[in-house]
Coordinates of C-alpha atoms in Angstrom, one line a residue:
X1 CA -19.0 16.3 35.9
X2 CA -15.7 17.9 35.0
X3 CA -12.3 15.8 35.3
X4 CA -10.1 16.1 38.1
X5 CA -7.5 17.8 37.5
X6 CA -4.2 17.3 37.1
X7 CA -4.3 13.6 35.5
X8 CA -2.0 11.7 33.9
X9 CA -3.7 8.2 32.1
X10 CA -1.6 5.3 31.0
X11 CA -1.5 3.7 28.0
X12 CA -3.6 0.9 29.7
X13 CA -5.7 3.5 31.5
X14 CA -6.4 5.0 28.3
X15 CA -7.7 2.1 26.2
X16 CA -9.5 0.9 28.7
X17 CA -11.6 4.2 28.9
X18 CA -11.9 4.5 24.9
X19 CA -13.3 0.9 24.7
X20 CA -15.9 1.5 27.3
X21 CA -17.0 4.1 25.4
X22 CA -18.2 1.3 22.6
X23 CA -20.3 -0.6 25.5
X24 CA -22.2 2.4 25.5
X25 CA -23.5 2.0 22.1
X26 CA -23.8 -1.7 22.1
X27 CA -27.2 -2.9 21.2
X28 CA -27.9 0.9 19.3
X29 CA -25.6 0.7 16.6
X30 CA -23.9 -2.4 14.3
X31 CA -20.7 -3.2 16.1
X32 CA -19.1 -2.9 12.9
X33 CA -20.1 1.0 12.8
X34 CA -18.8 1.7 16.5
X35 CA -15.3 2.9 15.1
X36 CA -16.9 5.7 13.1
X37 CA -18.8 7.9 16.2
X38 CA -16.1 7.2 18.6
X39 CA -13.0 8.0 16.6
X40 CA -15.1 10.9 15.7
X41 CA -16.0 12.1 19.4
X42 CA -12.1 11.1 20.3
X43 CA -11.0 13.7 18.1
X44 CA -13.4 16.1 18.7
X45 CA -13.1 15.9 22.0
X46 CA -8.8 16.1 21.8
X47 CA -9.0 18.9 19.3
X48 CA -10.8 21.3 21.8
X49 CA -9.1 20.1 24.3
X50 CA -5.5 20.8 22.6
X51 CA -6.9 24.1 21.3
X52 CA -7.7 25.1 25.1
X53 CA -4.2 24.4 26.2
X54 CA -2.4 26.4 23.9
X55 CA -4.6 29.1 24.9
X56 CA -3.8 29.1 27.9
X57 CA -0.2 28.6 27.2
X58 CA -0.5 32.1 24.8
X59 CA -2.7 33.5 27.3
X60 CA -0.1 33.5 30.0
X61 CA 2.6 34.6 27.6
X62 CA 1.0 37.2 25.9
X63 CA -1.6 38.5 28.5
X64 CA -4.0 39.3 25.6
X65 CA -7.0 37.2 25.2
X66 CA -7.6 38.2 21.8
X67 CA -4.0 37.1 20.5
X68 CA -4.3 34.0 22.6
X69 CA -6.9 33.0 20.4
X70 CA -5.9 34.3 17.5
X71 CA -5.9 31.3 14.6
X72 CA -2.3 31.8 13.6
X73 CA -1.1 31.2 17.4
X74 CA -3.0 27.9 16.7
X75 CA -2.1 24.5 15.0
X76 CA -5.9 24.1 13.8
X77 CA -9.1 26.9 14.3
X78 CA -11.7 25.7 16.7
X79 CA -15.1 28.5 15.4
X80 CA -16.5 30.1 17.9
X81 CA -19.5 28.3 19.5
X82 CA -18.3 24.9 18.4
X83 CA -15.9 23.7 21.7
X84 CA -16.7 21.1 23.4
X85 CA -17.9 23.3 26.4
X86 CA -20.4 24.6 24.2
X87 CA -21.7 21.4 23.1
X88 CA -22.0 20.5 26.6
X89 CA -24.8 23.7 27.3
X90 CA -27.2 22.0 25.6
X91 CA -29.6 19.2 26.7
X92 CA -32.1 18.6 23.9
X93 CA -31.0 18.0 19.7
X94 CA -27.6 17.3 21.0
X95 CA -26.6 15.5 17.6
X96 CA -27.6 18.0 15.6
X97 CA -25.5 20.8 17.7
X98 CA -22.3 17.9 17.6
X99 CA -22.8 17.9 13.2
X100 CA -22.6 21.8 13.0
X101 CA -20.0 21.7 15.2
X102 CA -17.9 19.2 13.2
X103 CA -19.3 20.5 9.8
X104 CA -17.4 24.2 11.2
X105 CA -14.4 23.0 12.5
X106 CA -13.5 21.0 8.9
X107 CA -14.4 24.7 7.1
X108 CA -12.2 26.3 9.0
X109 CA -9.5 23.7 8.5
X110 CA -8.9 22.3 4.9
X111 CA -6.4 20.2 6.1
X112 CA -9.3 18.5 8.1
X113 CA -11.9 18.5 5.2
X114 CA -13.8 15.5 5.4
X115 CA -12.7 13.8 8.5
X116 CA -16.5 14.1 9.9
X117 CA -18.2 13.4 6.9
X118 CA -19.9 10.3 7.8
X119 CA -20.2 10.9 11.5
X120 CA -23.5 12.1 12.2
X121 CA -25.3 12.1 15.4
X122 CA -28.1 13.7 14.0
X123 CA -30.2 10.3 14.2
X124 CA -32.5 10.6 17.3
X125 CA -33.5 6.8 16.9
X126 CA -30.2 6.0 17.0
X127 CA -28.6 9.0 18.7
X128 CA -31.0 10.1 21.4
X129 CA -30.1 12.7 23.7
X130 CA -30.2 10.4 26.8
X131 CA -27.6 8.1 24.7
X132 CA -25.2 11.0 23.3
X133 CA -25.6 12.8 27.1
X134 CA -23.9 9.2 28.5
X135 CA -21.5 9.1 25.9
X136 CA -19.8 12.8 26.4
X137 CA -20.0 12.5 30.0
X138 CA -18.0 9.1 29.3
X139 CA -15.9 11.3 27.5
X140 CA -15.0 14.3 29.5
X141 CA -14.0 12.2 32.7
X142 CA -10.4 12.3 31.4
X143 CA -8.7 15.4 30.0
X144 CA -7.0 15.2 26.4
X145 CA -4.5 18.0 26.6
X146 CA -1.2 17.3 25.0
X147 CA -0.1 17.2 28.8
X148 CA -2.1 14.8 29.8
X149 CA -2.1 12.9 27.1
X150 CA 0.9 12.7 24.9
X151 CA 0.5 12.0 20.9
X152 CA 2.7 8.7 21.1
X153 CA 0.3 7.7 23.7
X154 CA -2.9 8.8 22.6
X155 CA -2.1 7.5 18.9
X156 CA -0.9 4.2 20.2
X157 CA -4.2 4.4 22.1
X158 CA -5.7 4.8 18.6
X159 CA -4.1 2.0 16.9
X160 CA -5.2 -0.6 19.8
X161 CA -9.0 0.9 19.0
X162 CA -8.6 0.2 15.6
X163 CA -7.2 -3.4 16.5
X164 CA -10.0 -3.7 18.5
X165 CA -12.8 -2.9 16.0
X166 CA -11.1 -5.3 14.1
X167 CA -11.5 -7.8 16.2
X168 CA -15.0 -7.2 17.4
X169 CA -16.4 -6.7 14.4
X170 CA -14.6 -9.8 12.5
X171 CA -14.8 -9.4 8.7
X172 CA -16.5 -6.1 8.0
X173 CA -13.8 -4.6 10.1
X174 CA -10.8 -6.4 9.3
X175 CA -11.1 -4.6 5.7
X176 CA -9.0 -1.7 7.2
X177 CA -6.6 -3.4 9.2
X178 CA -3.3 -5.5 8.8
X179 CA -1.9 -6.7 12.0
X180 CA 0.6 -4.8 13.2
X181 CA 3.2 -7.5 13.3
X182 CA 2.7 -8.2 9.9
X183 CA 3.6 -4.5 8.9
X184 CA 6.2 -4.4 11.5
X185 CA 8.0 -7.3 8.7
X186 CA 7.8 -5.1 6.1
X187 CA 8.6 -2.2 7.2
X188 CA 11.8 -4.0 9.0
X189 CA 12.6 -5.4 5.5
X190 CA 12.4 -1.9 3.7
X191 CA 14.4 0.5 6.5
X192 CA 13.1 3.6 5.8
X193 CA 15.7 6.1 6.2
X194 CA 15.9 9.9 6.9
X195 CA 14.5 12.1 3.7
X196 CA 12.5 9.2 2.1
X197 CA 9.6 9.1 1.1
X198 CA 7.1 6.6 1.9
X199 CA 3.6 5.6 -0.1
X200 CA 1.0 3.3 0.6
X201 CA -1.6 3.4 -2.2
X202 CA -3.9 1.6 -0.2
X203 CA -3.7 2.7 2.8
X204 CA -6.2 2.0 4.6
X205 CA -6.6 3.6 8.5
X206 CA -2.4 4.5 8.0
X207 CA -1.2 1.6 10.0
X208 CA 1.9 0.8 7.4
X209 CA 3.0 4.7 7.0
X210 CA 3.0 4.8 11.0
X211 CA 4.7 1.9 11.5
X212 CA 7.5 3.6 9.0
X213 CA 7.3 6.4 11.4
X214 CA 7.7 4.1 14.4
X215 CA 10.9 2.4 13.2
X216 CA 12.3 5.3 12.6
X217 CA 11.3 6.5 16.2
X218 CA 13.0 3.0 17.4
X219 CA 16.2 3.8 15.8
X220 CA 17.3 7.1 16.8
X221 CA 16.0 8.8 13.4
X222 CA 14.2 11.8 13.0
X223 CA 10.5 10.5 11.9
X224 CA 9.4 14.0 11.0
X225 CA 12.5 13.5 7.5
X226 CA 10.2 11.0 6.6
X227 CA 7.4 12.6 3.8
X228 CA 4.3 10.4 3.6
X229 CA 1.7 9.7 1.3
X230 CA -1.2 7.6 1.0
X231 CA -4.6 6.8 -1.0
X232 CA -7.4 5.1 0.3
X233 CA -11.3 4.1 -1.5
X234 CA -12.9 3.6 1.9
X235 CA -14.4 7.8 2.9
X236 CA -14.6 6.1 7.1
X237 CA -11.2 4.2 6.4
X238 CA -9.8 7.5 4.9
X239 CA -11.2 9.9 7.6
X240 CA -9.9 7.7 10.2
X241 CA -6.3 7.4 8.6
X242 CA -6.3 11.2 8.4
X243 CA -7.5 11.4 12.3
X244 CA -5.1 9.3 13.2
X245 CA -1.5 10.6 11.8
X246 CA -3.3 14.4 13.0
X247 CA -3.3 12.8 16.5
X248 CA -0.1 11.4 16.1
X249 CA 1.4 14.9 15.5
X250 CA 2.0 14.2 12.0
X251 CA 1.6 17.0 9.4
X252 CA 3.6 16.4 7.2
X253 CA 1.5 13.2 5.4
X254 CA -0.4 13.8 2.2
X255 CA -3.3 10.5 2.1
X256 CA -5.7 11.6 -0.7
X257 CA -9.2 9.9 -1.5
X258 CA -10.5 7.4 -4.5
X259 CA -9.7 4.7 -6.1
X260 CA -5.8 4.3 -6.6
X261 CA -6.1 1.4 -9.8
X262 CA -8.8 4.2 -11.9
X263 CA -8.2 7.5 -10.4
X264 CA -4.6 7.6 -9.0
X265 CA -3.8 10.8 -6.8
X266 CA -0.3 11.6 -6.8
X267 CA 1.4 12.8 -9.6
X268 CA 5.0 14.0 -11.0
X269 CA 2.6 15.6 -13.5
X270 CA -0.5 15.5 -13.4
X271 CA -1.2 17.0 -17.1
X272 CA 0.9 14.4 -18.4
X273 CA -1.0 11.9 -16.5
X274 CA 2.8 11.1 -14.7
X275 CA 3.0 9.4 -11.4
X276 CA 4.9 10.7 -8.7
X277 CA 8.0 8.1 -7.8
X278 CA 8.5 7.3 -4.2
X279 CA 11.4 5.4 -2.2
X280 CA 9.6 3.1 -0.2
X281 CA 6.2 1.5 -1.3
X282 CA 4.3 -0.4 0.8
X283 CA 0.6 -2.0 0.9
X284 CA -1.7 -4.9 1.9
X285 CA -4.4 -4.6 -1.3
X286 CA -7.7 -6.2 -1.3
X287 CA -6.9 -9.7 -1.9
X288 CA -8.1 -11.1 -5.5
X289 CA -10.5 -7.9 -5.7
X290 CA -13.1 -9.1 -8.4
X291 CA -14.2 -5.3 -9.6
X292 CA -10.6 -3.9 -9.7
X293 CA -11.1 -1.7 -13.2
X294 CA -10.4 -4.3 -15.8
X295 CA -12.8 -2.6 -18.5
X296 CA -10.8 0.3 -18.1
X297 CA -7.2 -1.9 -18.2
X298 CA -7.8 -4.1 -20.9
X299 CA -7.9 -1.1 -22.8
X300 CA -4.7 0.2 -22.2
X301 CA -3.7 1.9 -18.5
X302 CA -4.0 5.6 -19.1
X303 CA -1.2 6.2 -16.4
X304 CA 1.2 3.5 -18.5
X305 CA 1.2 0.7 -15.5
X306 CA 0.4 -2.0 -17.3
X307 CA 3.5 -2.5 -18.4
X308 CA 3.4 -6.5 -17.9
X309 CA 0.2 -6.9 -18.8
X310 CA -3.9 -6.7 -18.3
X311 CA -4.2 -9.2 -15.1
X312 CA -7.0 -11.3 -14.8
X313 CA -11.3 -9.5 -14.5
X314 CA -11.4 -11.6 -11.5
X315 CA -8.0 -11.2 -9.7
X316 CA -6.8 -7.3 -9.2
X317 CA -3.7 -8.2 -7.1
X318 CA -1.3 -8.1 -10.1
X319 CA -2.7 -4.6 -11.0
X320 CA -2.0 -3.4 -8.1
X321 CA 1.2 -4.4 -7.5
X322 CA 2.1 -3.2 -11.0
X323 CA 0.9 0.2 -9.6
X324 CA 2.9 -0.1 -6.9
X325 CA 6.1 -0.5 -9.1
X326 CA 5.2 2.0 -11.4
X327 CA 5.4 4.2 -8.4
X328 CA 9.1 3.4 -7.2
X329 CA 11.9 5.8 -7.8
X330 CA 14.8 4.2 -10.3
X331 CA 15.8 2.8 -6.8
X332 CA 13.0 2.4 -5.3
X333 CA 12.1 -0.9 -2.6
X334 CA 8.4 -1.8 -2.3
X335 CA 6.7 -5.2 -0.1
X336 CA 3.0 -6.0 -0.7
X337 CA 0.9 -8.6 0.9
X338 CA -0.3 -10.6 -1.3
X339 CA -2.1 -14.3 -1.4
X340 CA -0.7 -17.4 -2.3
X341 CA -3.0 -17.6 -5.5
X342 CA -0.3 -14.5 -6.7
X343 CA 2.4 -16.7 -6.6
X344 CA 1.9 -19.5 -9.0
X345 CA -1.5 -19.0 -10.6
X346 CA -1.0 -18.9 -14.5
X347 CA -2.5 -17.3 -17.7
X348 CA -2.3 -13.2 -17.6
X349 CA -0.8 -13.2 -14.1
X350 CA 1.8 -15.8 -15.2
X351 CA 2.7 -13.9 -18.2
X352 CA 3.3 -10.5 -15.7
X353 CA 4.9 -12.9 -13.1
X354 CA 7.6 -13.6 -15.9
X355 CA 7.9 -10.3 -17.1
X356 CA 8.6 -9.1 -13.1
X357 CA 11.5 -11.6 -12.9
X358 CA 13.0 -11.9 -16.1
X359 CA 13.6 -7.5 -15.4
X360 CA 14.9 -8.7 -11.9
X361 CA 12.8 -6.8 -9.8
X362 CA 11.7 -9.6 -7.6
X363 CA 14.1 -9.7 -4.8
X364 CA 12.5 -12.1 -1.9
X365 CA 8.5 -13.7 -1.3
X366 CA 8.4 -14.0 2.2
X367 CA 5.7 -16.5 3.4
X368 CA 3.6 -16.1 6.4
X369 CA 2.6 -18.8 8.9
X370 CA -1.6 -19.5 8.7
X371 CA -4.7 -17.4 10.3
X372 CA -2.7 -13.8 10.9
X373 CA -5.6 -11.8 9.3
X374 CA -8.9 -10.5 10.4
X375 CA -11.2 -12.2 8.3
X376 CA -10.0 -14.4 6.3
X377 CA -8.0 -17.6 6.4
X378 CA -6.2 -17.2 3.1
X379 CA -2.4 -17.9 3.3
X380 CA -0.4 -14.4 2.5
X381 CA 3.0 -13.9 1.2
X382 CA 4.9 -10.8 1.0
X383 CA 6.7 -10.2 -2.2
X384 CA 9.8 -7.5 -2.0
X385 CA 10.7 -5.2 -5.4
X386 CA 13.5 -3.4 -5.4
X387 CA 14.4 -1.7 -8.8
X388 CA 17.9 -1.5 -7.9
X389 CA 19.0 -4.7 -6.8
X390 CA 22.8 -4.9 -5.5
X391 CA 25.1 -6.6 -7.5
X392 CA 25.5 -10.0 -5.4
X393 CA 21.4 -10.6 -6.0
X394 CA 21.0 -10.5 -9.5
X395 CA 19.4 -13.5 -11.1
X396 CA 18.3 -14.8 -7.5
X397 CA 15.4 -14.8 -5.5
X398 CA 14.9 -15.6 -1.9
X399 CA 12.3 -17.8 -0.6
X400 CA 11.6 -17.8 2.5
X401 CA 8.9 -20.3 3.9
X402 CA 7.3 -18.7 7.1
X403 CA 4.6 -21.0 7.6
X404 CA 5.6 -22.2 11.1
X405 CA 6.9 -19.2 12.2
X406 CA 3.8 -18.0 14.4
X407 CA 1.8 -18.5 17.6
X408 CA -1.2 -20.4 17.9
X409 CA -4.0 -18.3 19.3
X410 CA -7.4 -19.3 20.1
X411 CA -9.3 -17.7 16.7
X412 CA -6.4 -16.3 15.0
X413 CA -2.7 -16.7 15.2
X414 CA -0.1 -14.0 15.7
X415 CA 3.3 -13.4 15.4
X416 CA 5.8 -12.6 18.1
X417 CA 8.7 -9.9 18.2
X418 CA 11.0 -13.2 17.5
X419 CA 8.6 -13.8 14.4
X420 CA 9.1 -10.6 13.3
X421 CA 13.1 -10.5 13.9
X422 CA 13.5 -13.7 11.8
X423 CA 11.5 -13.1 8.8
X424 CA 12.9 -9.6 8.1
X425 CA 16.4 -10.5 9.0
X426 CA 16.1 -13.5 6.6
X427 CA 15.6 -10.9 4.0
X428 CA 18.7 -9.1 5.1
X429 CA 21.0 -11.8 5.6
X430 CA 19.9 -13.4 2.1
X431 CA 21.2 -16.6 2.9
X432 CA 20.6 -20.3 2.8
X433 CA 19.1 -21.7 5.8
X434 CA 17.9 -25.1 5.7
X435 CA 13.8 -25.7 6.2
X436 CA 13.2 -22.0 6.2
X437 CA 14.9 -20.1 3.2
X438 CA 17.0 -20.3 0.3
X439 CA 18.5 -18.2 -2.5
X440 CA 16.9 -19.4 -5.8
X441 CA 18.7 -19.1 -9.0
X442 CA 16.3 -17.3 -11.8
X443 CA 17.3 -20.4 -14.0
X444 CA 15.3 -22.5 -11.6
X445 CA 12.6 -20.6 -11.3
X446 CA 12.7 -20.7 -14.9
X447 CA 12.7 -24.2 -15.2
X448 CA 9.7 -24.1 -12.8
X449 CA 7.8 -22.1 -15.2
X450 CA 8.1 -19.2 -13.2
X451 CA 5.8 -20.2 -10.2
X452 CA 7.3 -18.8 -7.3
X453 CA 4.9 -21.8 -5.2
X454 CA 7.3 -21.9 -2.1
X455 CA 6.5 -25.1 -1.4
X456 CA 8.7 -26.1 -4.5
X457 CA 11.7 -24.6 -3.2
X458 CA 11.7 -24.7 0.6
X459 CA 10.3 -27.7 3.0
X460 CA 9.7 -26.8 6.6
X461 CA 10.0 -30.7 7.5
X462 CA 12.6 -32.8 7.4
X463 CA 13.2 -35.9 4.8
X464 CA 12.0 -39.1 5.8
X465 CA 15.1 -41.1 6.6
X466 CA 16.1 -43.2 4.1
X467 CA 14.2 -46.9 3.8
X468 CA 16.5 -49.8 3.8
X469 CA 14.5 -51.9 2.0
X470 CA 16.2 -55.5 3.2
X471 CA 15.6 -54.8 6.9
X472 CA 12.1 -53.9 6.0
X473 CA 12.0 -57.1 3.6
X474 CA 13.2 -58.9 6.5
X475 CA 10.5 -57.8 9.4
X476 CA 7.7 -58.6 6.8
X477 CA 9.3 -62.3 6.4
X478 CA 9.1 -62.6 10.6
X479 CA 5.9 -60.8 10.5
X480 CA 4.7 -63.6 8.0
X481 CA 5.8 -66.5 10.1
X482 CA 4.0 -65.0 13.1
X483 CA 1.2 -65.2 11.2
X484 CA 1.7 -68.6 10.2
X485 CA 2.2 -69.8 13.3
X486 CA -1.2 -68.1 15.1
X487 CA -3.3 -69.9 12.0
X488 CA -1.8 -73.1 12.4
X489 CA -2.4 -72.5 17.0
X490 CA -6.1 -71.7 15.8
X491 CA -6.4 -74.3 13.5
X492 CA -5.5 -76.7 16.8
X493 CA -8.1 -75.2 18.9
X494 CA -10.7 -75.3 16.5
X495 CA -10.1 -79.0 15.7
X496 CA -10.1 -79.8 19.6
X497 CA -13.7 -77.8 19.8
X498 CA -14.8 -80.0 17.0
X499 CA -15.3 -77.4 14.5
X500 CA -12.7 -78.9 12.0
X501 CA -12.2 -81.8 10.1

């Protein structure tokens, strides 16, 4: 049945109706595999839908069918054949006719190359045509036009699906997904500014180069004189990032596939094997990623990041991170989530710990309260770089110890907006404050070895108060004579029972 027309869906509205699509699936598919068919069929179904309306738009400007559909008068090409309404004709092989039709649409758009790859609907014991008939009804009972749905509300729609996933699928689908308040910090702490250029090199479904577009949308700036780029390992992670900035209205992104510690993608140079610098670096790595490219390290970084040293075979996090600064401009600012283990484990990560403050590049390691990822439990810092420190922080670094800063939730914890505001604005106001932060000399954090352990440099709890050792000496003598006295009372009683001498 078609949708009633006109219609205008909240943001509420809207999720609601994109998460009812997974209870259609349930007990077909892995929960953890929901994301991929219905991102897919939510982008499908608002690329035809976006295509329609600018036809119509052209159509009533130009009064010439053929020019209304001309691809140039077009953002993207829908083929001919592959709309949605033509899907809908058919009743039987219904998968198979949804795969060419996502198969033709990334031809005819390189810039969408690869965002279907791994949807297919071809599977009839998965996919049968009873299920996929449910599924695109579900879909078409609420129009996607840009005028029914605006990008800032169907991309926000997005993100909560992808929040969602991560939650309902726990582990598996928490691998793509920092919580939002958690990137909200960082990119807080950075302040990306109009004409940057922002870079997260693992970025995962693009929730930390949106949230740089977000701020920016929060304070008056321009978002579109922000130039992103990302790189992401994950082909569903990196389809879905790609989906999502393209339904966010956001062309001007550049998120390439592979591996960003063996086969970086972005280069000054690529001949010369030089990497491109960027102003604002962000990223929440793989945590202690056991097959991270050591081999390949250990003999020497062909793109000259090693510059500290060969991190650990077991622990990738340093390599990453050393990616990440090998990537900043000469004043360049970067934040990376990392855990704890980073901060005060020794051997080769010691040795590049040393080497990262001794240059100064370590301006702050923010750390967050408990249970904030999907996942895992493992405590997480953030550690902020900035290659041009101002004058007044050289030789410091500030700790800031987050740990109680969060709210309890039933399975995981979360920060609130008042969370958020205090951790970055710690990092701003670089100040002492007692049982929360303080600015560390590097002569201390010498003296410590160079573990950056915040425990070591910032208690959340008070001191004990101070024992005074004669009043205590004092209550034991009184507690001793009460005890003296209750023997000698029992002593009494027994002998009265006759069970004494």
């Amino acid at each position: 049945m078609p949708p009633t027309q006109p219609q205008s869906l909240t943001l509420a509205e809207l999720e609601r109706h994109l998460w009812g699509a997974a209870d259609l699936l349930r007990g077909s598919i892995d929960s953890g595999d929901f994301k991929h068919y219905i991102f897919g069929l939510l982008f499908y179904k608002r690329l035809c839908d976006v295509w329609q309306e600018e036809y119509e738009q052209r159509l009533a400007e130009y009064d010439d069918a053929d020019l209304a559909a001309d691809p140039e008068e077009h953002r993207f090409h829908i083929p001919e054949g592959c709309f949605w309404a033509d899907v809908r004709q058919v009743s039987v092989d219904i998968g198979t006719i949804l795969n060419t039709s996502f198969r033709a649409i990334e031809d005819a758009n390189p810039r969408l190359k690869g965002v279907f790859q791994d949807v297919d609907f071809a599977n009839k014991q998965r996919f049968p045509d009873a299920m996929l008939e449910r599924l695109l009804q579900h879909f078409e009972k609420h129009r996607m036009r840009r005028a029914d749905v605006p990008s800032t509300v169907l991309g926000d729609a997005y993100e909560y699906l992808i929040a969602k996933f991560a939650d309902d699928a726990g582990k598996k689908g928490g691998e793509f997904y920092t919580p939002k308040q958690v990137v909200r910090i960082m990119v807080e702490i950075l302040q990306p500014e109009e004409g940057q250029t922002v870079y997260d090199p693992t970025c995962g479904s693009g929730g930390m180069l949106l949230e740089a577009v977000h701020y920016m949308e929060r304070h008056g700036l321009n978002p579109k004189a922000l130039t992103l780029f990302g790189q992401e390992k994950n082909l569903n992670t990196w389809a879905i990032c790609k989906m999502s900035l393209f339904l966010h209205d956001i062309d001007d992104a550049f998120v390439e596939r592979g591996d960003t510690l063996l086969d970086p993608k972005h280069f000054a140079d690529a001949a010369a094997k030089t990497l491109r610098r960027f102003d604002l670096v962000l990223a929440n790595p793989p945590f202690s990623l056991k097959k991270w490219g050591h081999a390949r390290w250990s003999k020497g970084d062909p793109f000259g990041r090693d510059t500290y040293g060969c991190p650990p075979k077991s622990y990738g996090d340093l390599a990453f991170i050393q990616h990440m600064v090998a990537s900043l401009s000469a004043r360049g600012r970067m934040a990376v989530v990392v855990p704890h283990g980073v901060l005060f484990r020794g051997g080769a990560e010691g040795r590049i710990r040393k080497g990262l403050l001794e240059d100064d590049l370590i301006d702050a390691v923010v750390g967050l309260g408990p249970n904030l990822f999907y996942g895992t439990g493992i405590p997480a810092a953030l550690v902020v770089i900035d290659r041009a420190k101002p004058p007044e922080r050289r030789g410091q670094v500030l700790i800031v110890n987050g740990e109680k800063d969060f709210v309890p939730g039933k399975n995981q914890n979360n920060l609130s907006d008042e969370n958020v505001a205090r951790l970055a604005g710690a990092v701003h106001r670089y100040a002492d404050e007692a049982l929360f932060c303080r600015v560390v000399p590097l002569d201390e954090i010498r003296d410590n070895d160079h573990n950056l352990n915040l425990t070591r440099y910032v208690q959340t709890d008070p001191p004990p108060p101070p024992i005074d050792v004669k009043a205590e000496v004092a209550t034991l003598h009184a507690l001793m004579a009460q005890r003296d006295e209750a023997e000698t009372r029992m002593a009494g009683f027994l002998r009265e029972l006759g069970y004494a001498d």
